[in-house]
């Protein structure tokens, strides 16, 4: 395929490097770029195989989200294929900076081999993030920095199913941006932890970037342990089901159901988060951090032209310490509209702008590459 498509895949992977690395900071993956990876894999050059037959690309990705504001992610990558039947592999480095001074840098390698039966990713990164953390009903400006090491392996069970594991090491510190003697104690000051996740995925989508039919099921069972504290192990289970239905020739329905269970001793950044765990638009991802979560989202998509489309979305999320207490505070509701522009005629890579309003009357602007789900 064309060198242009190969370079566009670099654009997706540049954001994916950063997104996969800094998921320990809630919703830092809001660049949305990681959803492009699989789509361009299918279009990348399948003729050149081997380490010396790759190509280099530089990829900028603008973003804006509720957590860190507007910014730019920049990636440098080397593309290669281990064999003709496997997806494209990447070795790269990425960096981002946002308007509030948040920065992050990561090194990453993602390999697909043995006719796509195996997928392996290795990532190392550091971040220095500024964001607002909700403690109770009040929010406080905080600074979180740290390093993360992440490795993940997936094995194909059949054409649509993968199973595997992820191992993560994280060393992070949290502090108030400004000293405040009247502020409550932070939920965590320092944390050094290791987590191990069992992963299971089923993907029947007709298009991995902008699907009109099929579904994607993603299950993640995690066990974590704080190394700098005694008796501080915890667990978390997350299930996401995303379905797609055509509505005529030019419209479609996308919907997502997310469930999450986390132990009481789970660190705040690994808690179930409306906006972080489920990609929900309209709320700061640190606003509703709890041990249980259940959310529903739906989005209608309509193509006005071959490259311009619009979306209307709405959702409701429930958060609480137990499933029996999920509805004690009522549903957290948000809705909005968005515009999409297809970057290339050859594949469905979208530049997205969304405006969401929540039930408190707060508006949030999102800018990213890709569909939300």
Short mmCIF file of C-alpha atoms in Angstrom, two decimals:
data_model
loop_
_atom_site.label_atom_id
_atom_site.label_comp_id
_atom_site.label_asym_id
_atom_site.label_seq_id
_atom_site.Cartn_x
_atom_site.Cartn_y
_atom_site.Cartn_z
CA UNK A 1 0.00 0.00 0.00
CA UNK A 2 0.98 3.62 -0.21
CA UNK A 3 3.72 5.24 1.89
CA UNK A 4 1.11 7.81 2.94
CA UNK A 5 -0.97 5.15 4.68
CA UNK A 6 2.14 3.82 6.36
CA UNK A 7 2.84 7.28 7.74
CA UNK A 8 -0.73 7.72 8.88
CA UNK A 9 -0.39 4.62 10.95
CA UNK A 10 2.55 6.31 12.63
CA UNK A 11 0.21 9.11 13.60
CA UNK A 12 -2.07 6.68 15.39
CA UNK A 13 0.76 4.88 17.13
CA UNK A 14 2.34 8.13 18.34
CA UNK A 15 -0.75 8.82 20.38
CA UNK A 16 -1.09 5.18 21.37
CA UNK A 17 2.39 5.19 22.89
CA UNK A 18 1.38 7.96 25.26
CA UNK A 19 -2.14 6.71 25.86
CA UNK A 20 -1.14 3.20 26.86
CA UNK A 21 1.65 4.47 29.08
CA UNK A 22 -0.14 7.04 31.21
CA UNK A 23 -3.48 5.38 31.88
CA UNK A 24 -2.56 5.53 35.58
CA UNK A 25 -3.34 9.25 35.41
CA UNK A 26 -7.13 9.29 34.85
CA UNK A 27 -8.13 9.95 31.23
CA UNK A 28 -4.74 11.06 29.99
CA UNK A 29 -5.52 8.83 27.04
CA UNK A 30 -8.13 11.31 25.85
CA UNK A 31 -6.10 12.03 22.72
CA UNK A 32 -8.26 9.28 21.23
CA UNK A 33 -5.44 8.28 18.90
CA UNK A 34 -5.08 4.68 20.05
CA UNK A 35 -8.27 3.65 18.24
CA UNK A 36 -6.57 4.25 14.87
CA UNK A 37 -3.92 1.59 15.36
CA UNK A 38 -5.79 -1.53 14.25
CA UNK A 39 -7.45 0.16 11.28
CA UNK A 40 -4.25 1.35 9.63
CA UNK A 41 -2.57 -1.98 10.45
CA UNK A 42 -4.83 -3.55 7.84
CA UNK A 43 -3.82 -0.97 5.23
CA UNK A 44 -0.08 -0.81 5.85
CA UNK A 45 2.53 -2.18 3.41
CA UNK A 46 2.50 -5.99 3.48
CA UNK A 47 5.27 -6.52 0.93
CA UNK A 48 8.31 -5.32 2.89
CA UNK A 49 9.15 -7.69 5.74
CA UNK A 50 11.98 -7.47 8.27
CA UNK A 51 13.69 -5.01 10.57
CA UNK A 52 15.55 -3.23 7.75
CA UNK A 53 12.48 -2.81 5.53
CA UNK A 54 10.60 -0.37 7.76
CA UNK A 55 10.00 3.37 7.54
CA UNK A 56 10.29 6.37 9.85
CA UNK A 57 7.58 8.96 10.46
CA UNK A 58 6.89 11.98 12.70
CA UNK A 59 3.26 12.41 13.81
CA UNK A 60 1.61 15.36 15.66
CA UNK A 61 -1.80 14.88 17.32
CA UNK A 62 -3.78 17.77 18.88
CA UNK A 63 -6.10 17.05 21.80
CA UNK A 64 -8.30 18.71 24.40
CA UNK A 65 -10.03 17.15 27.41
CA UNK A 66 -11.50 17.97 30.80
CA UNK A 67 -8.44 16.85 32.75
CA UNK A 68 -5.42 18.73 31.36
CA UNK A 69 -6.93 21.07 28.76
CA UNK A 70 -5.59 21.51 25.22
CA UNK A 71 -2.26 20.20 24.08
CA UNK A 72 -0.21 18.42 21.47
CA UNK A 73 1.19 14.90 21.36
CA UNK A 74 4.18 14.25 19.10
CA UNK A 75 5.45 10.82 18.11
CA UNK A 76 8.52 9.50 16.29
CA UNK A 77 8.15 5.92 15.10
CA UNK A 78 9.74 3.14 13.07
CA UNK A 79 7.32 0.85 11.24
CA UNK A 80 8.12 -2.74 10.30
CA UNK A 81 6.48 -6.09 9.61
CA UNK A 82 7.72 -9.38 11.07
CA UNK A 83 5.87 -11.40 8.40
CA UNK A 84 3.38 -10.75 5.63
CA UNK A 85 0.33 -12.01 7.53
CA UNK A 86 0.87 -10.09 10.78
CA UNK A 87 -0.22 -6.56 11.63
CA UNK A 88 2.36 -3.80 11.43
CA UNK A 89 4.79 -3.49 14.36
CA UNK A 90 6.25 -0.26 15.75
CA UNK A 91 9.20 0.98 17.77
CA UNK A 92 8.74 4.59 18.84
CA UNK A 93 9.04 7.48 21.23
CA UNK A 94 6.29 9.97 22.07
CA UNK A 95 5.92 13.15 24.06
CA UNK A 96 3.05 15.45 24.96
CA UNK A 97 2.52 18.83 26.56
CA UNK A 98 -0.73 20.53 27.55
CA UNK A 99 -1.67 24.13 28.21
CA UNK A 100 -1.60 23.65 31.99
CA UNK A 101 2.05 22.56 31.96
CA UNK A 102 1.50 18.79 32.01
CA UNK A 103 4.21 16.81 30.21
CA UNK A 104 4.82 13.15 29.43
CA UNK A 105 7.38 11.12 27.49
CA UNK A 106 7.37 7.42 26.61
CA UNK A 107 9.32 4.76 24.76
CA UNK A 108 7.29 1.92 23.29
CA UNK A 109 7.59 -1.20 21.15
CA UNK A 110 4.56 -3.07 19.79
CA UNK A 111 5.10 -6.30 17.87
CA UNK A 112 2.74 -8.64 16.01
CA UNK A 113 4.24 -11.92 14.80
CA UNK A 114 3.67 -15.58 13.92
CA UNK A 115 0.93 -14.73 11.40
CA UNK A 116 -0.75 -12.40 13.91
CA UNK A 117 -1.20 -15.12 16.51
CA UNK A 118 0.85 -13.16 19.03
CA UNK A 119 0.87 -9.47 19.97
CA UNK A 120 3.44 -8.09 22.41
CA UNK A 121 3.86 -4.52 23.69
CA UNK A 122 6.53 -3.00 25.94
CA UNK A 123 6.36 0.57 27.25
CA UNK A 124 8.38 2.77 29.60
CA UNK A 125 7.50 6.36 30.38
CA UNK A 126 7.50 9.25 32.79
CA UNK A 127 4.92 11.98 33.37
CA UNK A 128 4.48 15.22 35.29
CA UNK A 129 0.77 16.02 35.30
CA UNK A 130 -1.29 18.91 36.70
CA UNK A 131 -5.03 18.38 37.13
CA UNK A 132 -7.96 18.91 39.50
CA UNK A 133 -8.65 16.07 41.92
CA UNK A 134 -12.05 15.81 43.58
CA UNK A 135 -11.96 14.99 47.30
CA UNK A 136 -15.55 14.65 48.37
CA UNK A 137 -17.52 17.36 46.58
CA UNK A 138 -14.58 19.79 46.39
CA UNK A 139 -11.82 19.83 43.81
CA UNK A 140 -8.20 20.78 44.42
CA UNK A 141 -5.32 21.43 41.98
CA UNK A 142 -2.76 18.65 42.34
CA UNK A 143 0.47 17.56 40.72
CA UNK A 144 1.20 13.91 40.04
CA UNK A 145 4.49 12.66 38.63
CA UNK A 146 6.05 9.27 38.24
CA UNK A 147 7.39 6.53 36.02
CA UNK A 148 5.61 3.49 34.60
CA UNK A 149 6.75 0.25 32.98
CA UNK A 150 4.15 -1.79 31.14
CA UNK A 151 4.24 -5.05 29.19
CA UNK A 152 1.31 -6.84 27.56
CA UNK A 153 0.94 -10.05 25.58
CA UNK A 154 -2.08 -11.37 23.66
CA UNK A 155 -2.55 -14.77 21.99
CA UNK A 156 -5.15 -15.39 19.28
CA UNK A 157 -7.67 -18.04 20.32
CA UNK A 158 -9.46 -17.79 16.97
CA UNK A 159 -10.01 -15.12 14.31
CA UNK A 160 -12.09 -12.89 16.62
CA UNK A 161 -10.80 -13.78 20.09
CA UNK A 162 -7.62 -12.90 22.01
CA UNK A 163 -6.51 -13.79 25.54
CA UNK A 164 -3.44 -12.65 27.43
CA UNK A 165 -1.97 -10.73 30.33
CA UNK A 166 -0.54 -7.33 31.27
CA UNK A 167 2.15 -6.55 33.86
CA UNK A 168 2.61 -2.98 35.14
CA UNK A 169 5.06 -1.27 37.49
CA UNK A 170 4.27 2.25 38.69
CA UNK A 171 6.15 4.63 40.99
CA UNK A 172 4.26 7.90 41.53
CA UNK A 173 3.90 10.83 43.94
CA UNK A 174 0.98 13.22 44.50
CA UNK A 175 1.01 16.71 46.05
CA UNK A 176 -1.08 19.86 46.18
CA UNK A 177 0.02 22.50 43.67
CA UNK A 178 -0.18 25.11 46.44
CA UNK A 179 0.17 24.43 50.16
CA UNK A 180 -3.14 24.74 51.98
CA UNK A 181 -3.35 23.95 55.68
CA UNK A 182 -7.14 23.71 55.53
CA UNK A 183 -7.18 21.22 52.64
CA UNK A 184 -8.06 17.58 53.43
CA UNK A 185 -5.44 14.87 53.41
CA UNK A 186 -4.63 13.55 49.96
CA UNK A 187 -5.85 10.00 49.26
CA UNK A 188 -2.27 8.97 48.51
CA UNK A 189 1.15 10.68 48.75
CA UNK A 190 3.53 8.10 47.30
CA UNK A 191 2.83 4.77 45.66
CA UNK A 192 5.07 2.07 44.29
CA UNK A 193 2.99 -0.75 42.92
CA UNK A 194 2.91 -3.79 40.69
CA UNK A 195 -0.24 -5.04 38.99
CA UNK A 196 -1.01 -8.12 36.90
CA UNK A 197 -4.08 -8.31 34.64
CA UNK A 198 -5.74 -11.20 32.84
CA UNK A 199 -7.17 -9.99 29.50
CA UNK A 200 -9.87 -11.37 27.22
CA UNK A 201 -11.21 -9.77 24.03
CA UNK A 202 -13.76 -10.67 21.36
CA UNK A 203 -13.91 -8.40 18.32
CA UNK A 204 -16.48 -8.95 15.52
CA UNK A 205 -16.58 -5.35 14.25
CA UNK A 206 -16.77 -4.84 10.50
CA UNK A 207 -14.32 -1.94 10.82
CA UNK A 208 -11.96 -1.52 13.76
CA UNK A 209 -11.94 2.27 13.46
CA UNK A 210 -15.50 3.35 12.64
CA UNK A 211 -17.70 0.26 12.82
CA UNK A 212 -21.32 -0.01 11.65
CA UNK A 213 -21.98 -3.59 12.79
CA UNK A 214 -20.58 -6.17 15.18
CA UNK A 215 -19.33 -5.77 18.74
CA UNK A 216 -16.19 -5.51 20.87
CA UNK A 217 -16.05 -7.18 24.29
CA UNK A 218 -13.12 -6.27 26.55
CA UNK A 219 -12.59 -7.96 29.94
CA UNK A 220 -9.79 -7.01 32.35
CA UNK A 221 -9.25 -8.71 35.73
CA UNK A 222 -6.44 -7.00 37.67
CA UNK A 223 -4.58 -7.82 40.88
CA UNK A 224 -2.38 -5.06 42.31
CA UNK A 225 -0.11 -4.64 45.30
CA UNK A 226 1.47 -1.51 46.80
CA UNK A 227 5.11 -2.34 47.47
CA UNK A 228 5.68 0.54 49.90
CA UNK A 229 2.82 -0.50 52.21
CA UNK A 230 2.05 -3.66 54.12
CA UNK A 231 -1.16 -5.62 53.49
CA UNK A 232 -2.16 -3.35 50.62
CA UNK A 233 -3.12 -5.69 47.80
CA UNK A 234 -6.27 -4.94 45.82
CA UNK A 235 -8.23 -6.16 42.84
CA UNK A 236 -10.28 -4.63 40.06
CA UNK A 237 -12.49 -6.06 37.32
CA UNK A 238 -13.64 -4.10 34.28
CA UNK A 239 -16.02 -5.20 31.52
CA UNK A 240 -16.81 -3.10 28.45
CA UNK A 241 -19.26 -4.14 25.73
CA UNK A 242 -19.46 -1.88 22.68
CA UNK A 243 -22.01 -2.66 19.97
CA UNK A 244 -22.78 -1.22 16.54
CA UNK A 245 -25.95 -1.29 14.43
CA UNK A 246 -26.57 0.21 10.96
CA UNK A 247 -29.47 2.66 10.59
CA UNK A 248 -29.88 2.84 6.85
CA UNK A 249 -27.10 3.62 4.38
CA UNK A 250 -25.75 6.80 5.98
CA UNK A 251 -26.44 6.42 9.70
CA UNK A 252 -25.52 4.02 12.49
CA UNK A 253 -25.93 3.50 16.22
CA UNK A 254 -23.00 2.88 18.57
CA UNK A 255 -23.51 2.02 22.22
CA UNK A 256 -21.35 1.02 25.18
CA UNK A 257 -22.13 -0.64 28.50
CA UNK A 258 -19.40 -0.57 31.16
CA UNK A 259 -19.22 -2.28 34.52
CA UNK A 260 -16.44 -1.97 37.08
CA UNK A 261 -15.68 -3.46 40.50
CA UNK A 262 -12.69 -2.34 42.59
CA UNK A 263 -11.62 -3.20 46.12
CA UNK A 264 -11.93 -0.57 48.84
CA UNK A 265 -8.12 -0.36 49.16
CA UNK A 266 -7.62 0.38 45.46
CA UNK A 267 -5.53 3.56 44.88
CA UNK A 268 -7.62 6.45 43.59
CA UNK A 269 -6.09 6.36 40.09
CA UNK A 270 -7.14 2.72 39.68
CA UNK A 271 -10.67 3.23 41.04
CA UNK A 272 -13.75 2.93 38.83
CA UNK A 273 -14.10 6.33 37.14
CA UNK A 274 -16.94 7.88 35.17
CA UNK A 275 -15.04 9.43 32.28
CA UNK A 276 -11.87 7.42 32.90
CA UNK A 277 -12.90 3.76 32.94
CA UNK A 278 -15.64 4.12 30.33
CA UNK A 279 -14.62 7.14 28.19
CA UNK A 280 -17.78 8.97 29.28
CA UNK A 281 -17.98 12.58 28.04
CA UNK A 282 -19.17 15.44 30.25
CA UNK A 283 -17.43 14.83 33.58
CA UNK A 284 -13.96 15.30 35.01
CA UNK A 285 -12.64 11.72 35.35
CA UNK A 286 -11.60 12.37 38.98
CA UNK A 287 -15.06 13.60 39.99
CA UNK A 288 -16.69 10.20 40.49
CA UNK A 289 -14.06 7.75 41.74
CA UNK A 290 -15.57 4.80 43.53
CA UNK A 291 -15.53 1.03 44.05
CA UNK A 292 -18.47 0.29 41.74
CA UNK A 293 -19.51 1.71 38.39
CA UNK A 294 -22.19 1.02 35.81
CA UNK A 295 -22.63 3.28 32.79
CA UNK A 296 -24.56 3.36 29.53
CA UNK A 297 -23.71 5.44 26.46
CA UNK A 298 -25.29 5.70 23.02
CA UNK A 299 -24.31 7.68 19.96
CA UNK A 300 -26.08 8.19 16.64
CA UNK A 301 -23.73 8.86 13.72
CA UNK A 302 -24.77 10.33 10.39
CA UNK A 303 -22.69 10.92 7.26
CA UNK A 304 -23.60 14.21 5.57
CA UNK A 305 -20.99 13.74 2.84
CA UNK A 306 -18.31 11.17 2.14
CA UNK A 307 -15.94 12.93 4.55
CA UNK A 308 -18.11 15.07 6.87
CA UNK A 309 -20.33 13.54 9.54
CA UNK A 310 -21.98 14.43 12.81
CA UNK A 311 -22.90 12.64 16.02
CA UNK A 312 -25.41 13.08 18.83
CA UNK A 313 -24.72 11.26 22.08
CA UNK A 314 -26.12 10.76 25.56
CA UNK A 315 -25.32 8.63 28.54
CA UNK A 316 -25.96 7.88 32.20
CA UNK A 317 -23.41 6.71 34.74
CA UNK A 318 -23.86 5.36 38.26
CA UNK A 319 -21.12 5.32 40.89
CA UNK A 320 -21.06 4.07 44.48
CA UNK A 321 -19.26 1.99 47.11
CA UNK A 322 -21.46 -1.06 46.37
CA UNK A 323 -23.83 -2.06 43.57
CA UNK A 324 -26.74 -1.76 46.02
CA UNK A 325 -25.81 1.91 46.56
CA UNK A 326 -25.24 2.83 42.91
CA UNK A 327 -28.46 4.81 42.58
CA UNK A 328 -28.30 6.53 45.98
CA UNK A 329 -27.04 9.75 44.43
CA UNK A 330 -29.02 9.29 41.22
CA UNK A 331 -27.73 8.99 37.68
CA UNK A 332 -24.96 11.22 36.35
CA UNK A 333 -26.27 12.25 32.95
CA UNK A 334 -24.56 13.99 30.05
CA UNK A 335 -25.39 14.59 26.40
CA UNK A 336 -23.98 16.47 23.45
CA UNK A 337 -23.18 16.74 19.77
CA UNK A 338 -20.04 16.42 17.73
CA UNK A 339 -18.53 16.90 14.28
CA UNK A 340 -16.28 14.51 12.37
CA UNK A 341 -13.98 15.06 9.42
CA UNK A 342 -12.49 12.06 7.64
CA UNK A 343 -8.80 12.84 7.26
CA UNK A 344 -8.19 10.51 4.30
CA UNK A 345 -10.37 9.26 1.46
CA UNK A 346 -8.80 5.83 1.77
CA UNK A 347 -9.74 4.95 5.35
CA UNK A 348 -12.03 6.18 8.12
CA UNK A 349 -9.64 8.22 10.25
CA UNK A 350 -11.70 10.97 11.90
CA UNK A 351 -10.72 14.30 13.39
CA UNK A 352 -13.31 14.77 16.15
CA UNK A 353 -14.70 17.76 18.03
CA UNK A 354 -17.39 17.17 20.70
CA UNK A 355 -19.30 19.44 23.07
CA UNK A 356 -20.86 17.75 26.10
CA UNK A 357 -23.19 19.14 28.78
CA UNK A 358 -23.79 17.34 32.07
CA UNK A 359 -26.78 17.47 34.42
CA UNK A 360 -25.10 20.25 36.45
CA UNK A 361 -25.15 22.52 33.38
CA UNK A 362 -21.38 22.30 32.84
CA UNK A 363 -20.08 22.26 29.26
CA UNK A 364 -16.90 20.50 28.12
CA UNK A 365 -15.09 20.65 24.76
CA UNK A 366 -13.21 17.58 23.50
CA UNK A 367 -10.79 17.48 20.57
CA UNK A 368 -9.17 14.19 19.53
CA UNK A 369 -8.45 11.80 16.67
CA UNK A 370 -10.79 8.83 16.24
CA UNK A 371 -14.29 7.91 17.36
CA UNK A 372 -15.01 7.96 21.09
CA UNK A 373 -15.83 4.25 20.99
#
